Amino acid sequence: MAYQTLRNEYIHMPPVTRAYTTACVITTLAVQLELASPFQLYFNPILILKQGQIWRLITTFLFFGTFGFNFFFNMIFTYRYCRMLEEGSFRNRTADFVMMFLFGGLCMIIFAFFVNLLFLGQAFTIMLVYVWSRRNPYVRMNFFGLLNFQAPYLPWVLLGFSLLLGNAVYVDLMGIAVGHIYYFMEDVFPNQRGGFRILRTPHLLQTLLDELPEDTDYVPPPEERPGGFEWGNQNEEVNNPQENRQ
């Protein structure tokens, strides 16, 4: 029964979220089984440029450490907010979502050339959380039953939690910075007077990834539905004036 439930949940995951989380779990499992070593996965500019080990540009985003609290904590947040973005503001816009992945990854790799960072998966997760939080500013969050706050504060709460765990704060700060750059380029600047979309998804990517919606019935994204993990409960009430008048 549990297997069937997990199988159905996995099958119904949106494609980008399923692909990314699966790659992260498989990479970590390979290290756990000693089929691969973290030394083969970490970001190393010298090995990439001089020895052509270009796979490190990808594997640096896939390894969250061996199985333990940090791994499961990061994976839960990666899965949750990646899925909510893909089913929410990127609904039926898979190509744009992949474009955000590519843009965020490229920015972090550029930053990593100047900052000594070995693995960028945690920063990438914070970027996803930041973009979701800015696009859902009125959602109420509950963090482990201890803190209640609005969604835009979530990245900073996670940064403080990382500090308590003894993790490097600049990893979270880089994720926040890249997330803000993307948010500004996509949601702020185009809405300014004389503004325009800076990031344009290639037509080829749209042709390959985007599909016409099969139905016209709107299904509320997860961020508009209560439930889920305790620290992600949303208590927002949306008042509809038309319904109130009825």
Coordinates of C-alpha atoms in Angstrom, one line a residue:
M1 CA 0.0 0.0 0.0
A2 CA 2.8 2.4 1.0
Y3 CA 4.7 1.4 -2.2
Q4 CA 1.7 2.1 -4.3
T5 CA 1.1 5.5 -2.7
L6 CA 4.8 6.5 -3.3
R7 CA 4.7 5.2 -6.8
N8 CA 1.6 7.2 -7.7
E9 CA 3.0 10.3 -6.0
Y10 CA 6.2 9.9 -8.0
I11 CA 4.4 9.4 -11.3
H12 CA 2.2 12.5 -10.8
M13 CA 5.2 14.7 -10.0
P14 CA 5.7 17.4 -12.7
P15 CA 8.5 16.5 -15.1
V16 CA 11.3 18.9 -14.1
T17 CA 10.8 18.4 -10.4
R18 CA 10.8 14.6 -10.9
A19 CA 13.9 14.7 -13.0
Y20 CA 15.9 16.9 -10.7
T21 CA 15.0 15.2 -7.4
T22 CA 15.6 11.8 -9.0
A23 CA 19.0 12.9 -10.1
C24 CA 19.8 14.2 -6.7
V25 CA 18.8 10.9 -4.9
I26 CA 20.6 8.7 -7.4
T27 CA 23.8 10.8 -7.1
T28 CA 23.7 10.6 -3.3
L29 CA 22.9 6.9 -3.4
A30 CA 25.8 6.3 -5.7
V31 CA 28.2 8.0 -3.2
Q32 CA 26.6 6.1 -0.3
L33 CA 27.2 2.8 -2.1
E34 CA 30.7 3.9 -3.0
L35 CA 30.0 3.7 -6.7
A36 CA 31.2 7.3 -7.0
S37 CA 33.2 9.7 -4.8
P38 CA 32.4 13.3 -3.8
F39 CA 35.9 14.1 -5.2
Q40 CA 34.5 13.2 -8.6
L41 CA 31.5 15.4 -8.3
Y42 CA 32.5 18.7 -6.7
F43 CA 33.0 22.0 -8.6
N44 CA 36.7 22.4 -9.6
P45 CA 37.4 25.1 -12.2
I46 CA 40.9 23.8 -12.9
L47 CA 39.7 20.2 -13.6
I48 CA 36.8 21.5 -15.7
L49 CA 38.9 23.9 -17.9
K50 CA 42.2 22.0 -18.1
Q51 CA 41.0 18.4 -18.1
G52 CA 37.6 18.7 -19.6
Q53 CA 35.7 17.3 -16.6
I54 CA 32.6 19.2 -17.6
W55 CA 30.2 16.8 -15.7
R56 CA 31.2 18.7 -12.6
L57 CA 29.1 21.6 -13.9
I58 CA 26.1 19.4 -13.3
T59 CA 27.0 17.1 -10.4
T60 CA 27.8 20.1 -8.2
F61 CA 24.1 20.7 -8.1
L62 CA 23.1 17.1 -7.4
F63 CA 25.0 16.1 -4.3
F64 CA 23.7 17.2 -0.9
G65 CA 25.9 15.1 1.3
T66 CA 25.5 11.6 2.5
F67 CA 22.2 10.4 3.9
G68 CA 21.4 12.2 7.1
F69 CA 19.5 15.2 8.5
N70 CA 21.0 17.8 6.1
F71 CA 20.3 15.6 3.1
F72 CA 16.7 15.0 3.9
F73 CA 16.1 18.6 5.0
N74 CA 17.4 19.9 1.8
M75 CA 15.7 17.4 -0.4
I76 CA 12.3 18.0 1.3
F77 CA 12.6 21.7 0.6
T78 CA 13.9 21.2 -2.9
Y79 CA 11.1 18.9 -3.8
R80 CA 8.4 21.0 -2.2
Y81 CA 9.2 24.4 -3.6
C82 CA 10.4 23.1 -6.9
R83 CA 7.0 21.4 -7.3
M84 CA 5.0 24.4 -6.1
L85 CA 6.8 26.6 -8.6
E86 CA 6.3 24.2 -11.5
E87 CA 2.6 23.6 -10.7
G88 CA 2.0 27.3 -9.8
S89 CA 3.5 30.3 -11.5
F90 CA 5.2 28.0 -14.1
R91 CA 2.1 26.0 -14.8
N92 CA 2.1 24.9 -18.5
R93 CA 5.4 26.8 -18.9
T94 CA 7.9 24.0 -18.6
A95 CA 10.4 25.7 -21.0
D96 CA 10.4 28.9 -18.9
F97 CA 11.0 26.8 -15.8
V98 CA 13.9 25.0 -17.4
M99 CA 15.2 28.4 -18.5
M100 CA 15.1 29.5 -14.8
F101 CA 17.2 26.4 -13.9
L102 CA 19.7 27.2 -16.6
F103 CA 20.0 30.9 -15.7
G104 CA 20.3 30.2 -12.0
G105 CA 22.9 27.4 -12.5
L106 CA 24.9 29.6 -14.8
C107 CA 24.9 32.5 -12.3
M108 CA 26.0 30.3 -9.5
I109 CA 28.8 28.7 -11.6
I110 CA 30.1 32.2 -12.4
F111 CA 30.0 33.1 -8.7
A112 CA 31.7 29.8 -7.8
F113 CA 34.7 30.8 -9.9
F114 CA 35.3 33.6 -7.4
V115 CA 34.1 32.0 -4.2
N116 CA 35.5 28.7 -2.9
L117 CA 32.3 26.6 -3.2
L118 CA 32.4 22.9 -3.8
F119 CA 28.7 22.0 -4.1
L120 CA 26.0 24.3 -5.2
G121 CA 22.8 22.2 -4.5
Q122 CA 21.9 24.0 -1.3
A123 CA 22.3 27.4 -2.9
F124 CA 20.1 26.3 -5.8
T125 CA 17.4 25.2 -3.3
I126 CA 17.4 28.6 -1.7
M127 CA 17.0 30.2 -5.1
L128 CA 13.9 28.1 -5.7
V129 CA 12.5 29.0 -2.2
Y130 CA 13.3 32.7 -2.8
V131 CA 11.5 32.9 -6.2
W132 CA 8.5 31.1 -4.8
S133 CA 8.4 33.3 -1.7
R134 CA 8.5 36.6 -3.6
R135 CA 5.7 35.4 -5.9
N136 CA 3.5 34.4 -2.9
P137 CA 4.0 37.3 -0.6
Y138 CA 0.8 37.0 1.4
V139 CA 1.1 33.3 2.3
R140 CA 1.5 32.6 6.0
M141 CA 4.2 30.2 6.9
N142 CA 4.8 28.1 10.0
F143 CA 8.4 26.8 10.6
F144 CA 8.4 23.7 12.8
G145 CA 5.6 25.1 14.9
L146 CA 7.9 27.7 16.3
L147 CA 7.7 30.7 14.0
N148 CA 4.9 32.3 12.1
F149 CA 5.8 34.7 9.3
Q150 CA 4.9 35.8 5.8
A151 CA 6.4 33.8 2.9
P152 CA 9.0 36.5 1.8
Y153 CA 10.8 35.9 5.1
L154 CA 11.3 32.2 4.5
P155 CA 14.7 32.4 2.8
W156 CA 16.0 34.4 5.7
V157 CA 14.6 32.0 8.2
L158 CA 16.4 29.2 6.4
L159 CA 19.6 31.2 6.4
G160 CA 19.3 31.6 10.2
F161 CA 18.6 27.9 10.5
S162 CA 21.7 27.1 8.4
L163 CA 23.7 29.3 10.7
L164 CA 22.5 27.4 13.8
L165 CA 23.5 24.1 12.0
G166 CA 27.0 25.5 11.4
N167 CA 26.7 25.6 7.7
A168 CA 28.4 28.3 5.6
V169 CA 26.1 31.3 5.4
Y170 CA 27.5 32.6 2.1
V171 CA 26.0 29.5 0.4
D172 CA 22.5 30.7 1.3
L173 CA 23.3 34.3 0.5
M174 CA 24.4 33.3 -3.0
G175 CA 21.1 31.5 -3.5
I176 CA 19.2 34.5 -2.3
A177 CA 21.2 36.8 -4.5
V178 CA 20.7 34.7 -7.6
G179 CA 17.0 34.3 -6.8
H180 CA 16.6 38.0 -6.4
I181 CA 18.4 38.7 -9.8
Y182 CA 16.0 36.3 -11.5
Y183 CA 12.9 37.8 -9.7
F184 CA 14.0 41.3 -10.6
M185 CA 14.6 40.4 -14.3
E186 CA 11.3 38.5 -14.7
D187 CA 8.8 40.2 -12.3
V188 CA 10.0 43.7 -11.5
F189 CA 11.9 45.2 -14.5
P190 CA 9.4 44.2 -17.2
N191 CA 6.7 46.0 -15.3
Q192 CA 8.6 49.2 -15.0
R193 CA 8.0 52.1 -17.4
G194 CA 10.0 51.3 -20.5
G195 CA 10.8 47.8 -19.1
F196 CA 11.0 44.6 -21.1
R197 CA 11.7 40.9 -20.6
I198 CA 15.4 40.4 -20.4
L199 CA 15.3 36.6 -20.2
R200 CA 13.6 35.1 -23.3
T201 CA 13.1 31.4 -23.5
P202 CA 14.4 30.0 -26.9
H203 CA 11.6 29.0 -29.3
L204 CA 13.3 25.6 -29.7
L205 CA 13.0 25.0 -26.0
Q206 CA 9.4 25.9 -26.0
T207 CA 8.7 23.6 -28.9
L208 CA 10.4 20.7 -27.2
L209 CA 9.0 21.1 -23.7
D210 CA 5.8 23.1 -23.7
E211 CA 2.5 21.3 -24.4
L212 CA -1.0 22.7 -24.9
P213 CA -3.1 22.2 -21.8
E214 CA -5.4 19.2 -22.1
D215 CA -8.2 20.7 -20.0
T216 CA -9.4 24.2 -19.2
D217 CA -10.3 23.5 -15.6
Y218 CA -8.1 25.3 -13.2
V219 CA -6.6 23.2 -10.4
P220 CA -5.2 25.4 -7.6
P221 CA -1.4 25.0 -7.1
P222 CA -0.2 23.5 -3.8
E223 CA 0.7 27.0 -2.4
E224 CA -3.0 27.8 -2.5
R225 CA -4.0 24.6 -0.7
P226 CA -3.4 24.0 3.0
G227 CA -1.6 21.0 4.3
G228 CA 1.7 19.3 3.6
F229 CA 4.7 19.5 5.9
E230 CA 4.1 21.4 9.1
W231 CA 6.6 24.1 8.3
G232 CA 4.9 24.8 5.0
N233 CA 1.3 25.1 6.2
Q234 CA -0.4 28.1 4.6
N235 CA -3.1 29.8 6.6
E236 CA -3.9 32.5 4.1
E237 CA -7.5 33.3 3.5
V238 CA -8.4 34.8 0.2
N239 CA -11.5 37.0 0.2
N240 CA -13.5 37.2 -3.0
P241 CA -15.7 40.3 -3.0
Q242 CA -18.0 38.7 -5.6
E243 CA -18.6 35.7 -3.4
N244 CA -19.2 37.8 -0.4
R245 CA -21.9 39.7 -2.1
Q246 CA -23.7 36.5 -3.0

